[in-house]
C-alpha positions as protocol buffer text, in pm:
chain_id: "A"
residue {
  index: 1
  type: MET
  ca { x: 9158 y: 3145 z: 2421 }
}
residue {
  index: 2
  type: ASP
  ca { x: 9102 y: 3367 z: 2118 }
}
residue {
  index: 3
  type: ASN
  ca { x: 8769 y: 3549 z: 2176 }
}
residue {
  index: 4
  type: ARG
  ca { x: 8769 y: 3749 z: 1852 }
}
residue {
  index: 5
  type: ILE
  ca { x: 8482 y: 3740 z: 1608 }
}
residue {
  index: 6
  type: ILE
  ca { x: 8664 y: 3688 z: 1279 }
}
residue {
  index: 7
  type: PRO
  ca { x: 8528 y: 3936 z: 1020 }
}
residue {
  index: 8
  type: PRO
  ca { x: 8377 y: 3810 z: 689 }
}
residue {
  index: 9
  type: SER
  ca { x: 8664 y: 3979 z: 498 }
}
residue {
  index: 10
  type: GLU
  ca { x: 8926 y: 3771 z: 690 }
}
residue {
  index: 11
  type: LEU
  ca { x: 8755 y: 3434 z: 669 }
}
residue {
  index: 12
  type: ILE
  ca { x: 8522 y: 3419 z: 372 }
}
residue {
  index: 13
  type: ILE
  ca { x: 8238 y: 3166 z: 410 }
}
residue {
  index: 14
  type: ASN
  ca { x: 8023 y: 3088 z: 109 }
}
residue {
  index: 15
  type: GLU
  ca { x: 7644 y: 3124 z: 121 }
}
residue {
  index: 16
  type: ASP
  ca { x: 7607 y: 2745 z: 140 }
}
residue {
  index: 17
  type: GLY
  ca { x: 7822 y: 2733 z: 456 }
}
residue {
  index: 18
  type: THR
  ca { x: 8141 y: 2608 z: 289 }
}
residue {
  index: 19
  type: ALA
  ca { x: 8495 y: 2744 z: 308 }
}
residue {
  index: 20
  type: PHE
  ca { x: 8560 y: 2998 z: 32 }
}
residue {
  index: 21
  type: HIS
  ca { x: 8818 y: 2815 z: -182 }
}
residue {
  index: 22
  type: LEU
  ca { x: 8774 y: 2450 z: -84 }
}
residue {
  index: 23
  type: HIS
  ca { x: 8388 y: 2452 z: -98 }
}
residue {
  index: 24
  type: LEU
  ca { x: 8384 y: 2208 z: 194 }
}
residue {
  index: 25
  type: ARG
  ca { x: 8163 y: 2198 z: 503 }
}
residue {
  index: 26
  type: PRO
  ca { x: 8309 y: 2121 z: 844 }
}
residue {
  index: 27
  type: ASP
  ca { x: 8158 y: 1770 z: 852 }
}
residue {
  index: 28
  type: GLN
  ca { x: 8325 y: 1680 z: 523 }
}
residue {
  index: 29
  type: VAL
  ca { x: 8684 y: 1682 z: 649 }
}
residue {
  index: 30
  type: ALA
  ca { x: 8843 y: 1384 z: 826 }
}
residue {
  index: 31
  type: ASP
  ca { x: 9111 y: 1411 z: 1094 }
}
residue {
  index: 32
  type: LYS
  ca { x: 9354 y: 1225 z: 864 }
}
residue {
  index: 33
  type: VAL
  ca { x: 9426 y: 1418 z: 543 }
}
residue {
  index: 34
  type: ILE
  ca { x: 9640 y: 1312 z: 247 }
}
residue {
  index: 35
  type: MET
  ca { x: 9741 y: 1607 z: 32 }
}
residue {
  index: 36
  type: CYS
  ca { x: 9875 y: 1624 z: -324 }
}
residue {
  index: 37
  type: GLY
  ca { x: 9939 y: 1887 z: -588 }
}
residue {
  index: 38
  type: ASP
  ca { x: 9760 y: 1732 z: -885 }
}
residue {
  index: 39
  type: PRO
  ca { x: 9377 y: 1717 z: -870 }
}
residue {
  index: 40
  type: GLU
  ca { x: 9387 y: 1394 z: -1073 }
}
residue {
  index: 41
  type: ARG
  ca { x: 9611 y: 1233 z: -808 }
}
residue {
  index: 42
  type: VAL
  ca { x: 9321 y: 1255 z: -563 }
}
residue {
  index: 43
  type: ASN
  ca { x: 9151 y: 981 z: -767 }
}
residue {
  index: 44
  type: LEU
  ca { x: 9466 y: 766 z: -739 }
}
residue {
  index: 45
  type: ILE
  ca { x: 9456 y: 806 z: -361 }
}
residue {
  index: 46
  type: ALA
  ca { x: 9080 y: 742 z: -334 }
}
residue {
  index: 47
  type: LYS
  ca { x: 9092 y: 425 z: -542 }
}
residue {
  index: 48
  type: HIS
  ca { x: 9251 y: 264 z: -232 }
}
residue {
  index: 49
  type: PHE
  ca { x: 8951 y: 360 z: -14 }
}
residue {
  index: 50
  type: ASP
  ca { x: 8704 y: 93 z: 87 }
}
residue {
  index: 51
  type: GLU
  ca { x: 8420 y: 344 z: 38 }
}
residue {
  index: 52
  type: LYS
  ca { x: 8372 y: 709 z: -61 }
}
residue {
  index: 53
  type: GLU
  ca { x: 8141 y: 963 z: 105 }
}
residue {
  index: 54
  type: PHE
  ca { x: 8163 y: 1239 z: -153 }
}
residue {
  index: 55
  type: ASP
  ca { x: 8371 y: 1394 z: -435 }
}
residue {
  index: 56
  type: ILE
  ca { x: 8395 y: 1773 z: -461 }
}
residue {
  index: 57
  type: GLN
  ca { x: 8604 y: 1989 z: -694 }
}
residue {
  index: 58
  type: SER
  ca { x: 8655 y: 2368 z: -690 }
}
residue {
  index: 59
  type: ARG
  ca { x: 8931 y: 2517 z: -906 }
}
residue {
  index: 60
  type: GLU
  ca { x: 9245 y: 2311 z: -837 }
}
residue {
  index: 61
  type: PHE
  ca { x: 9106 y: 2191 z: -503 }
}
residue {
  index: 62
  type: HIS
  ca { x: 8969 y: 1840 z: -547 }
}
residue {
  index: 63
  type: THR
  ca { x: 8848 y: 1654 z: -239 }
}
residue {
  index: 64
  type: ILE
  ca { x: 8734 y: 1299 z: -177 }
}
residue {
  index: 65
  type: THR
  ca { x: 8658 y: 1178 z: 176 }
}
residue {
  index: 66
  type: GLY
  ca { x: 8620 y: 808 z: 242 }
}
residue {
  index: 67
  type: SER
  ca { x: 8742 y: 525 z: 459 }
}
residue {
  index: 68
  type: TYR
  ca { x: 9020 y: 267 z: 452 }
}
residue {
  index: 69
  type: LYS
  ca { x: 9034 y: -22 z: 699 }
}
residue {
  index: 70
  type: GLY
  ca { x: 8812 y: 168 z: 938 }
}
residue {
  index: 71
  type: LYS
  ca { x: 9006 y: 496 z: 912 }
}
residue {
  index: 72
  type: ARG
  ca { x: 8822 y: 802 z: 779 }
}
residue {
  index: 73
  type: ILE
  ca { x: 9055 y: 984 z: 539 }
}
residue {
  index: 74
  type: THR
  ca { x: 9025 y: 1298 z: 327 }
}
residue {
  index: 75
  type: ALA
  ca { x: 9227 y: 1321 z: 5 }
}
residue {
  index: 76
  type: ILE
  ca { x: 9270 y: 1676 z: -120 }
}
residue {
  index: 77
  type: SER
  ca { x: 9468 y: 1850 z: -393 }
}
residue {
  index: 78
  type: HIS
  ca { x: 9635 y: 2184 z: -325 }
}
residue {
  index: 79
  type: GLY
  ca { x: 9774 y: 2278 z: -662 }
}
residue {
  index: 80
  type: ILE
  ca { x: 10130 y: 2407 z: -701 }
}
residue {
  index: 81
  type: GLY
  ca { x: 10317 y: 2630 z: -463 }
}
residue {
  index: 82
  type: CYS
  ca { x: 10327 y: 2754 z: -103 }
}
residue {
  index: 83
  type: ASP
  ca { x: 10058 y: 3016 z: -169 }
}
residue {
  index: 84
  type: ASN
  ca { x: 9810 y: 2733 z: -223 }
}
residue {
  index: 85
  type: ILE
  ca { x: 9933 y: 2562 z: 92 }
}
residue {
  index: 86
  type: ASP
  ca { x: 9851 y: 2884 z: 281 }
}
residue {
  index: 87
  type: ILE
  ca { x: 9497 y: 2861 z: 150 }
}
residue {
  index: 88
  type: VAL
  ca { x: 9441 y: 2488 z: 205 }
}
residue {
  index: 89
  type: VAL
  ca { x: 9592 y: 2455 z: 551 }
}
residue {
  index: 90
  type: THR
  ca { x: 9421 y: 2772 z: 679 }
}
residue {
  index: 91
  type: GLU
  ca { x: 9082 y: 2664 z: 546 }
}
residue {
  index: 92
  type: LEU
  ca { x: 9116 y: 2303 z: 666 }
}
residue {
  index: 93
  type: ASP
  ca { x: 9204 y: 2431 z: 1012 }
}
residue {
  index: 94
  type: ALA
  ca { x: 8911 y: 2675 z: 1003 }
}
residue {
  index: 95
  type: LEU
  ca { x: 8676 y: 2390 z: 909 }
}
residue {
  index: 96
  type: LYS
  ca { x: 8794 y: 2201 z: 1215 }
}
residue {
  index: 97
  type: ASN
  ca { x: 8852 y: 2471 z: 1472 }
}
residue {
  index: 98
  type: ILE
  ca { x: 8632 y: 2774 z: 1394 }
}
residue {
  index: 99
  type: ASP
  ca { x: 8260 y: 2780 z: 1453 }
}
residue {
  index: 100
  type: PHE
  ca { x: 8123 y: 2897 z: 1116 }
}
residue {
  index: 101
  type: ASN
  ca { x: 7808 y: 3031 z: 1286 }
}
residue {
  index: 102
  type: THR
  ca { x: 7969 y: 3248 z: 1555 }
}
residue {
  index: 103
  type: ARG
  ca { x: 8297 y: 3307 z: 1363 }
}
residue {
  index: 104
  type: MET
  ca { x: 8489 y: 3234 z: 1681 }
}
residue {
  index: 105
  type: VAL
  ca { x: 8765 y: 2986 z: 1757 }
}
residue {
  index: 106
  type: LYS
  ca { x: 8626 y: 2676 z: 1928 }
}
residue {
  index: 107
  type: SER
  ca { x: 8715 y: 2612 z: 2294 }
}
residue {
  index: 108
  type: HIS
  ca { x: 8830 y: 2257 z: 2218 }
}
residue {
  index: 109
  type: LEU
  ca { x: 9070 y: 2235 z: 1921 }
}
residue {
  index: 110
  type: LYS
  ca { x: 9100 y: 1935 z: 1692 }
}
residue {
  index: 111
  type: GLN
  ca { x: 9434 y: 1812 z: 1560 }
}
residue {
  index: 112
  type: MET
  ca { x: 9482 y: 1672 z: 1210 }
}
residue {
  index: 113
  type: ASP
  ca { x: 9743 y: 1448 z: 1054 }
}
residue {
  index: 114
  type: LEU
  ca { x: 9843 y: 1609 z: 724 }
}
residue {
  index: 115
  type: VAL
  ca { x: 10062 y: 1404 z: 486 }
}
residue {
  index: 116
  type: ARG
  ca { x: 10158 y: 1550 z: 153 }
}
residue {
  index: 117
  type: ILE
  ca { x: 10250 y: 1311 z: -129 }
}
residue {
  index: 118
  type: GLY
  ca { x: 10447 y: 1484 z: -404 }
}
residue {
  index: 119
  type: THR
  ca { x: 10723 y: 1464 z: -659 }
}
residue {
  index: 120
  type: CYS
  ca { x: 11062 y: 1628 z: -626 }
}
residue {
  index: 121
  type: GLY
  ca { x: 11413 y: 1670 z: -760 }
}
residue {
  index: 122
  type: GLY
  ca { x: 11692 y: 1478 z: -589 }
}
residue {
  index: 123
  type: LEU
  ca { x: 12010 y: 1663 z: -494 }
}
residue {
  index: 124
  type: GLN
  ca { x: 12236 y: 1386 z: -367 }
}
residue {
  index: 125
  type: GLU
  ca { x: 12381 y: 1058 z: -491 }
}
residue {
  index: 126
  type: ASN
  ca { x: 12152 y: 874 z: -246 }
}
residue {
  index: 127
  type: THR
  ca { x: 11842 y: 1029 z: -400 }
}
residue {
  index: 128
  type: PRO
  ca { x: 11842 y: 893 z: -755 }
}
residue {
  index: 129
  type: VAL
  ca { x: 11525 y: 886 z: -968 }
}
residue {
  index: 130
  type: GLY
  ca { x: 11272 y: 652 z: -806 }
}
residue {
  index: 131
  type: THR
  ca { x: 11372 y: 725 z: -441 }
}
residue {
  index: 132
  type: PHE
  ca { x: 11107 y: 800 z: -180 }
}
residue {
  index: 133
  type: VAL
  ca { x: 11214 y: 1095 z: 41 }
}
residue {
  index: 134
  type: ALA
  ca { x: 11049 y: 1158 z: 378 }
}
residue {
  index: 135
  type: SER
  ca { x: 11119 y: 1515 z: 487 }
}
residue {
  index: 136
  type: GLU
  ca { x: 11268 y: 1533 z: 833 }
}
residue {
  index: 137
  type: LYS
  ca { x: 11330 y: 1909 z: 799 }
}
residue {
  index: 138
  type: SER
  ca { x: 11205 y: 2156 z: 541 }
}
residue {
  index: 139
  type: ILE
  ca { x: 11363 y: 2485 z: 433 }
}
residue {
  index: 140
  type: GLY
  ca { x: 11136 y: 2754 z: 298 }
}
residue {
  index: 141
  type: PHE
  ca { x: 11288 y: 2970 z: 24 }
}
residue {
  index: 142
  type: GLU
  ca { x: 10958 y: 3149 z: -42 }
}
residue {
  index: 143
  type: GLY
  ca { x: 10935 y: 3341 z: 285 }
}
residue {
  index: 144
  type: LEU
  ca { x: 10575 y: 3250 z: 377 }
}
residue {
  index: 145
  type: LEU
  ca { x: 10630 y: 3204 z: 752 }
}
residue {
  index: 146
  type: ASN
  ca { x: 10789 y: 3547 z: 781 }
}
residue {
  index: 147
  type: TYR
  ca { x: 10440 y: 3699 z: 734 }
}
residue {
  index: 148
  type: TYR
  ca { x: 10316 y: 3532 z: 1057 }
}
residue {
  index: 149
  type: ALA
  ca { x: 10402 y: 3626 z: 1416 }
}
residue {
  index: 150
  type: ASN
  ca { x: 10631 y: 3407 z: 1632 }
}
residue {
  index: 151
  type: ARG
  ca { x: 10800 y: 3227 z: 1341 }
}
residue {
  index: 152
  type: ASP
  ca { x: 11119 y: 3194 z: 1548 }
}
residue {
  index: 153
  type: LYS
  ca { x: 10941 y: 2978 z: 1807 }
}
residue {
  index: 154
  type: ILE
  ca { x: 10878 y: 2699 z: 1553 }
}
residue {
  index: 155
  type: CYS
  ca { x: 11197 y: 2731 z: 1346 }
}
residue {
  index: 156
  type: ASP
  ca { x: 11541 y: 2574 z: 1385 }
}
residue {
  index: 157
  type: LEU
  ca { x: 11732 y: 2902 z: 1410 }
}
residue {
  index: 158
  type: GLU
  ca { x: 12075 y: 2740 z: 1448 }
}
residue {
  index: 159
  type: PHE
  ca { x: 12025 y: 2544 z: 1127 }
}
residue {
  index: 160
  type: GLU
  ca { x: 11896 y: 2856 z: 949 }
}
residue {
  index: 161
  type: LYS
  ca { x: 12206 y: 3052 z: 1046 }
}
residue {
  index: 162
  type: ALA
  ca { x: 12449 y: 2779 z: 937 }
}
residue {
  index: 163
  type: PHE
  ca { x: 12266 y: 2728 z: 607 }
}
residue {
  index: 164
  type: ALA
  ca { x: 12244 y: 3101 z: 522 }
}
residue {
  index: 165
  type: GLU
  ca { x: 12614 y: 3154 z: 604 }
}
residue {
  index: 166
  type: HIS
  ca { x: 12715 y: 2859 z: 383 }
}
residue {
  index: 167
  type: LEU
  ca { x: 12520 y: 2995 z: 90 }
}
residue {
  index: 168
  type: GLY
  ca { x: 12620 y: 3359 z: 147 }
}
residue {
  index: 169
  type: TRP
  ca { x: 12249 y: 3439 z: 153 }
}
residue {
  index: 170
  type: ASP
  ca { x: 12147 y: 3762 z: -21 }
}
residue {
  index: 171
  type: TYR
  ca { x: 11905 y: 3904 z: 238 }
}
residue {
  index: 172
  type: HIS
  ca { x: 11874 y: 4228 z: 38 }
}
residue {
  index: 173
  type: ASN
  ca { x: 11712 y: 4060 z: -265 }
}
residue {
  index: 174
  type: LEU
  ca { x: 11580 y: 3724 z: -141 }
}
residue {
  index: 175
  type: PRO
  ca { x: 11323 y: 3627 z: 124 }
}
residue {
  index: 176
  type: SER
  ca { x: 11477 y: 3511 z: 452 }
}
residue {
  index: 177
  type: PRO
  ca { x: 11488 y: 3130 z: 451 }
}
residue {
  index: 178
  type: TYR
  ca { x: 11324 y: 2942 z: 740 }
}
residue {
  index: 179
  type: VAL
  ca { x: 11380 y: 2585 z: 867 }
}
residue {
  index: 180
  type: VAL
  ca { x: 11100 y: 2378 z: 1020 }
}
residue {
  index: 181
  type: ASP
  ca { x: 11087 y: 2024 z: 1148 }
}
residue {
  index: 182
  type: ASN
  ca { x: 10825 y: 1788 z: 1009 }
}
residue {
  index: 183
  type: ASN
  ca { x: 10629 y: 1602 z: 1276 }
}
residue {
  index: 184
  type: LYS
  ca { x: 10852 y: 1334 z: 1429 }
}
residue {
  index: 185
  type: GLU
  ca { x: 10571 y: 1094 z: 1527 }
}
residue {
  index: 186
  type: LEU
  ca { x: 10422 y: 1108 z: 1179 }
}
residue {
  index: 187
  type: LEU
  ca { x: 10770 y: 1065 z: 1024 }
}
residue {
  index: 188
  type: ASN
  ca { x: 10829 y: 752 z: 1235 }
}
residue {
  index: 189
  type: ARG
  ca { x: 10488 y: 618 z: 1139 }
}
residue {
  index: 190
  type: ILE
  ca { x: 10533 y: 662 z: 763 }
}
residue {
  index: 191
  type: TYR
  ca { x: 10910 y: 617 z: 712 }
}
residue {
  index: 192
  type: ARG
  ca { x: 11052 y: 269 z: 645 }
}
residue {
  index: 193
  type: GLU
  ca { x: 11409 y: 223 z: 519 }
}
residue {
  index: 194
  type: GLU
  ca { x: 11316 y: -114 z: 370 }
}
residue {
  index: 195
  type: ASP
  ca { x: 11071 y: 62 z: 136 }
}
residue {
  index: 196
  type: GLY
  ca { x: 11357 y: 251 z: -25 }
}
residue {
  index: 197
  type: MET
  ca { x: 11282 y: 566 z: 172 }
}
residue {
  index: 198
  type: VAL
  ca { x: 11543 y: 822 z: 262 }
}
residue {
  index: 199
  type: LYS
  ca { x: 11505 y: 1072 z: 547 }
}
residue {
  index: 200
  type: GLY
  ca { x: 11606 y: 1413 z: 427 }
}
residue {
  index: 201
  type: VAL
  ca { x: 11607 y: 1787 z: 431 }
}
residue {
  index: 202
  type: THR
  ca { x: 11378 y: 1934 z: 166 }
}
residue {
  index: 203
  type: ILE
  ca { x: 11394 y: 2282 z: 20 }
}
residue {
  index: 204
  type: SER
  ca { x: 11062 y: 2438 z: -79 }
}
residue {
  index: 205
  type: CYS
  ca { x: 11114 y: 2690 z: -359 }
}
residue {
  index: 206
  type: GLY
  ca { x: 10894 y: 2978 z: -474 }
}
residue {
  index: 207
  type: GLY
  ca { x: 10908 y: 2859 z: -833 }
}
residue {
  index: 208
  type: PHE
  ca { x: 11009 y: 2565 z: -1054 }
}
residue {
  index: 209
  type: TYR
  ca { x: 11270 y: 2724 z: -1278 }
}
residue {
  index: 210
  type: GLY
  ca { x: 11492 y: 3004 z: -1151 }
}
residue {
  index: 211
  type: PRO
  ca { x: 11431 y: 2943 z: -778 }
}
residue {
  index: 212
  type: GLN
  ca { x: 11541 y: 2579 z: -830 }
}
residue {
  index: 213
  type: GLY
  ca { x: 11849 y: 2682 z: -1029 }
}
residue {
  index: 214
  type: ARG
  ca { x: 11707 y: 2606 z: -1376 }
}
residue {
  index: 215
  type: GLU
  ca { x: 11829 y: 2845 z: -1642 }
}
residue {
  index: 216
  type: VAL
  ca { x: 11614 y: 2854 z: -1957 }
}
residue {
  index: 217
  type: ARG
  ca { x: 11637 y: 3206 z: -2105 }
}
residue {
  index: 218
  type: ILE
  ca { x: 11681 y: 3432 z: -1799 }
}
residue {
  index: 219
  type: PRO
  ca { x: 12024 y: 3418 z: -1631 }
}
residue {
  index: 220
  type: LEU
  ca { x: 12034 y: 3319 z: -1262 }
}
residue {
  index: 221
  type: SER
  ca { x: 12127 y: 3570 z: -991 }
}
residue {
  index: 222
  type: ASP
  ca { x: 12361 y: 3308 z: -841 }
}
residue {
  index: 223
  type: PRO
  ca { x: 12458 y: 3033 z: -1087 }
}
residue {
  index: 224
  type: LYS
  ca { x: 12652 y: 2857 z: -806 }
}
residue {
  index: 225
  type: ARG
  ca { x: 12362 y: 2836 z: -562 }
}
residue {
  index: 226
  type: ASN
  ca { x: 12276 y: 2471 z: -630 }
}
residue {
  index: 227
  type: GLU
  ca { x: 12643 y: 2372 z: -587 }
}
residue {
  index: 228
  type: LYS
  ca { x: 12642 y: 2544 z: -248 }
}
residue {
  index: 229
  type: ILE
  ca { x: 12316 y: 2372 z: -155 }
}
residue {
  index: 230
  type: CYS
  ca { x: 12448 y: 2028 z: -250 }
}
residue {
  index: 231
  type: SER
  ca { x: 12774 y: 2080 z: -56 }
}
residue {
  index: 232
  type: PHE
  ca { x: 12604 y: 2199 z: 265 }
}
residue {
  index: 233
  type: GLU
  ca { x: 12637 y: 1964 z: 565 }
}
residue {
  index: 234
  type: TRP
  ca { x: 12552 y: 2043 z: 923 }
}
residue {
  index: 235
  type: LYS
  ca { x: 12535 y: 1800 z: 1216 }
}
residue {
  index: 236
  type: GLY
  ca { x: 12496 y: 1510 z: 973 }
}
residue {
  index: 237
  type: TYR
  ca { x: 12220 y: 1679 z: 770 }
}
residue {
  index: 238
  type: LYS
  ca { x: 12246 y: 1729 z: 396 }
}
residue {
  index: 239
  type: ILE
  ca { x: 11994 y: 1882 z: 157 }
}
residue {
  index: 240
  type: THR
  ca { x: 11828 y: 1593 z: -24 }
}
residue {
  index: 241
  type: ASN
  ca { x: 11562 y: 1739 z: -253 }
}
residue {
  index: 242
  type: PHE
  ca { x: 11379 y: 2037 z: -407 }
}
residue {
  index: 243
  type: GLU
  ca { x: 11004 y: 2079 z: -421 }
}
residue {
  index: 244
  type: MET
  ca { x: 10761 y: 2369 z: -362 }
}
residue {
  index: 245
  type: GLU
  ca { x: 10533 y: 2307 z: -63 }
}
residue {
  index: 246
  type: SER
  ca { x: 10672 y: 2109 z: 233 }
}
residue {
  index: 247
  type: ALA
  ca { x: 10810 y: 2399 z: 441 }
}
residue {
  index: 248
  type: ALA
  ca { x: 10486 y: 2599 z: 423 }
}
residue {
  index: 249
  type: LEU
  ca { x: 10290 y: 2286 z: 522 }
}
residue {
  index: 250
  type: ALA
  ca { x: 10521 y: 2201 z: 812 }
}
residue {
  index: 251
  type: GLY
  ca { x: 10539 y: 2562 z: 934 }
}
residue {
  index: 252
  type: LEU
  ca { x: 10169 y: 2644 z: 923 }
}
residue {
  index: 253
  type: SER
  ca { x: 10083 y: 2310 z: 1080 }
}
residue {
  index: 254
  type: ALA
  ca { x: 10327 y: 2368 z: 1366 }
}
residue {
  index: 255
  type: HIS
  ca { x: 10169 y: 2709 z: 1428 }
}
residue {
  index: 256
  type: LEU
  ca { x: 9819 y: 2563 z: 1429 }
}
residue {
  index: 257
  type: GLY
  ca { x: 9891 y: 2248 z: 1628 }
}
residue {
  index: 258
  type: HIS
  ca { x: 9860 y: 1989 z: 1354 }
}
residue {
  index: 259
  type: ASN
  ca { x: 10097 y: 1708 z: 1259 }
}
residue {
  index: 260
  type: ALA
  ca { x: 10249 y: 1741 z: 910 }
}
residue {
  index: 261
  type: LEU
  ca { x: 10482 y: 1543 z: 691 }
}
residue {
  index: 262
  type: THR
  ca { x: 10586 y: 1553 z: 326 }
}
residue {
  index: 263
  type: VAL
  ca { x: 10693 y: 1237 z: 140 }
}
residue {
  index: 264
  type: CYS
  ca { x: 10806 y: 1267 z: -221 }
}
residue {
  index: 265
  type: LEU
  ca { x: 10902 y: 1050 z: -513 }
}
residue {
  index: 266
  type: VAL
  ca { x: 11223 y: 1167 z: -684 }
}
residue {
  index: 267
  type: VAL
  ca { x: 11137 y: 1213 z: -1054 }
}
residue {
  index: 268
  type: ALA
  ca { x: 11453 y: 1405 z: -1147 }
}
residue {
  index: 269
  type: ASN
  ca { x: 11805 y: 1403 z: -1013 }
}
residue {
  index: 270
  type: ARG
  ca { x: 11967 y: 1740 z: -1057 }
}
residue {
  index: 271
  type: ILE
  ca { x: 12318 y: 1608 z: -1010 }
}
residue {
  index: 272
  type: ALA
  ca { x: 12288 y: 1320 z: -1259 }
}
residue {
  index: 273
  type: LEU
  ca { x: 12080 y: 1540 z: -1491 }
}
residue {
  index: 274
  type: GLU
  ca { x: 11823 y: 1261 z: -1526 }
}
residue {
  index: 275
  type: ALA
  ca { x: 11443 y: 1270 z: -1520 }
}
residue {
  index: 276
  type: ASN
  ca { x: 11155 y: 1025 z: -1548 }
}
residue {
  index: 277
  type: THR
  ca { x: 10811 y: 1145 z: -1654 }
}
residue {
  index: 278
  type: GLY
  ca { x: 10656 y: 797 z: -1652 }
}
residue {
  index: 279
  type: TYR
  ca { x: 10630 y: 763 z: -1276 }
}
residue {
  index: 280
  type: LYS
  ca { x: 10261 y: 682 z: -1228 }
}
residue {
  index: 281
  type: ASN
  ca { x: 10318 y: 327 z: -1097 }
}
residue {
  index: 282
  type: GLU
  ca { x: 10585 y: 444 z: -853 }
}
residue {
  index: 283
  type: ILE
  ca { x: 10372 y: 726 z: -715 }
}
residue {
  index: 284
  type: ASP
  ca { x: 10091 y: 478 z: -666 }
}
residue {
  index: 285
  type: ASP
  ca { x: 10325 y: 258 z: -461 }
}
residue {
  index: 286
  type: LEU
  ca { x: 10402 y: 558 z: -238 }
}
residue {
  index: 287
  type: ILE
  ca { x: 10030 y: 642 z: -210 }
}
residue {
  index: 288
  type: GLU
  ca { x: 9955 y: 286 z: -98 }
}
residue {
  index: 289
  type: LEU
  ca { x: 10216 y: 309 z: 177 }
}
residue {
  index: 290
  type: VAL
  ca { x: 10080 y: 640 z: 306 }
}
residue {
  index: 291
  type: VAL
  ca { x: 9712 y: 535 z: 295 }
}
residue {
  index: 292
  type: ASP
  ca { x: 9801 y: 225 z: 498 }
}
residue {
  index: 293
  type: ARG
  ca { x: 10014 y: 408 z: 761 }
}
residue {
  index: 294
  type: ILE
  ca { x: 9849 y: 747 z: 813 }
}
């Protein structure tokens, strides 16, 4: 058991007893949490609730906790990028597993189910625009897990090695990629092939443009990187989609003992060079599936 008293500088608690960024109290977070990037999407999730307990917004972090068919669920937005996932997952875990009065880790830890609903770019022929992708594995391009101890214990090191060798990874200039499994029980609970879902390997990038191989005005360091990504195959796995958060969510959750899964709607296919910005109805269909199965 961790007997440290966590200093105020390391875990900032507001004067009203809420977590620093999320502005939530421990009693306001359910054990089942649906996450999304867009604060407005929290309203889309919560419209499926039978009742709502409260609605709180701080910066890009919008939270509604309510219930659906007897299940207490928290819907929360995390904004864009793995840095925000670092904030949200750490503070959600603190709200569950750290006593805010003593600043010590509780003796009995609680486990959360964390399902992120997002949008992504498809990278294969079987992930056209409109496809639902459930991430079986996630690859972090942004290097977040490398800042935490024992990252090798939760990563698929064999997959990492094969992937890095295939891409000719530039370790001198780029963060070391890491590969993490999403929670298998949660994947089996949410995934249904008959819903048009595809199980896949998702790359989480540290940006939307250059890191995902988009060239606007600045040339890319490796213009062939996306071709290498799309051609990678290892033990039946192929890279299915790009987004920006799933690896950080899966990795931090594995470290902390929570169950995590990312499911995304493909809104652009990078191979077919197609995109759809009018996807509100389709994302609502995905939300309905997750709310029902979480």
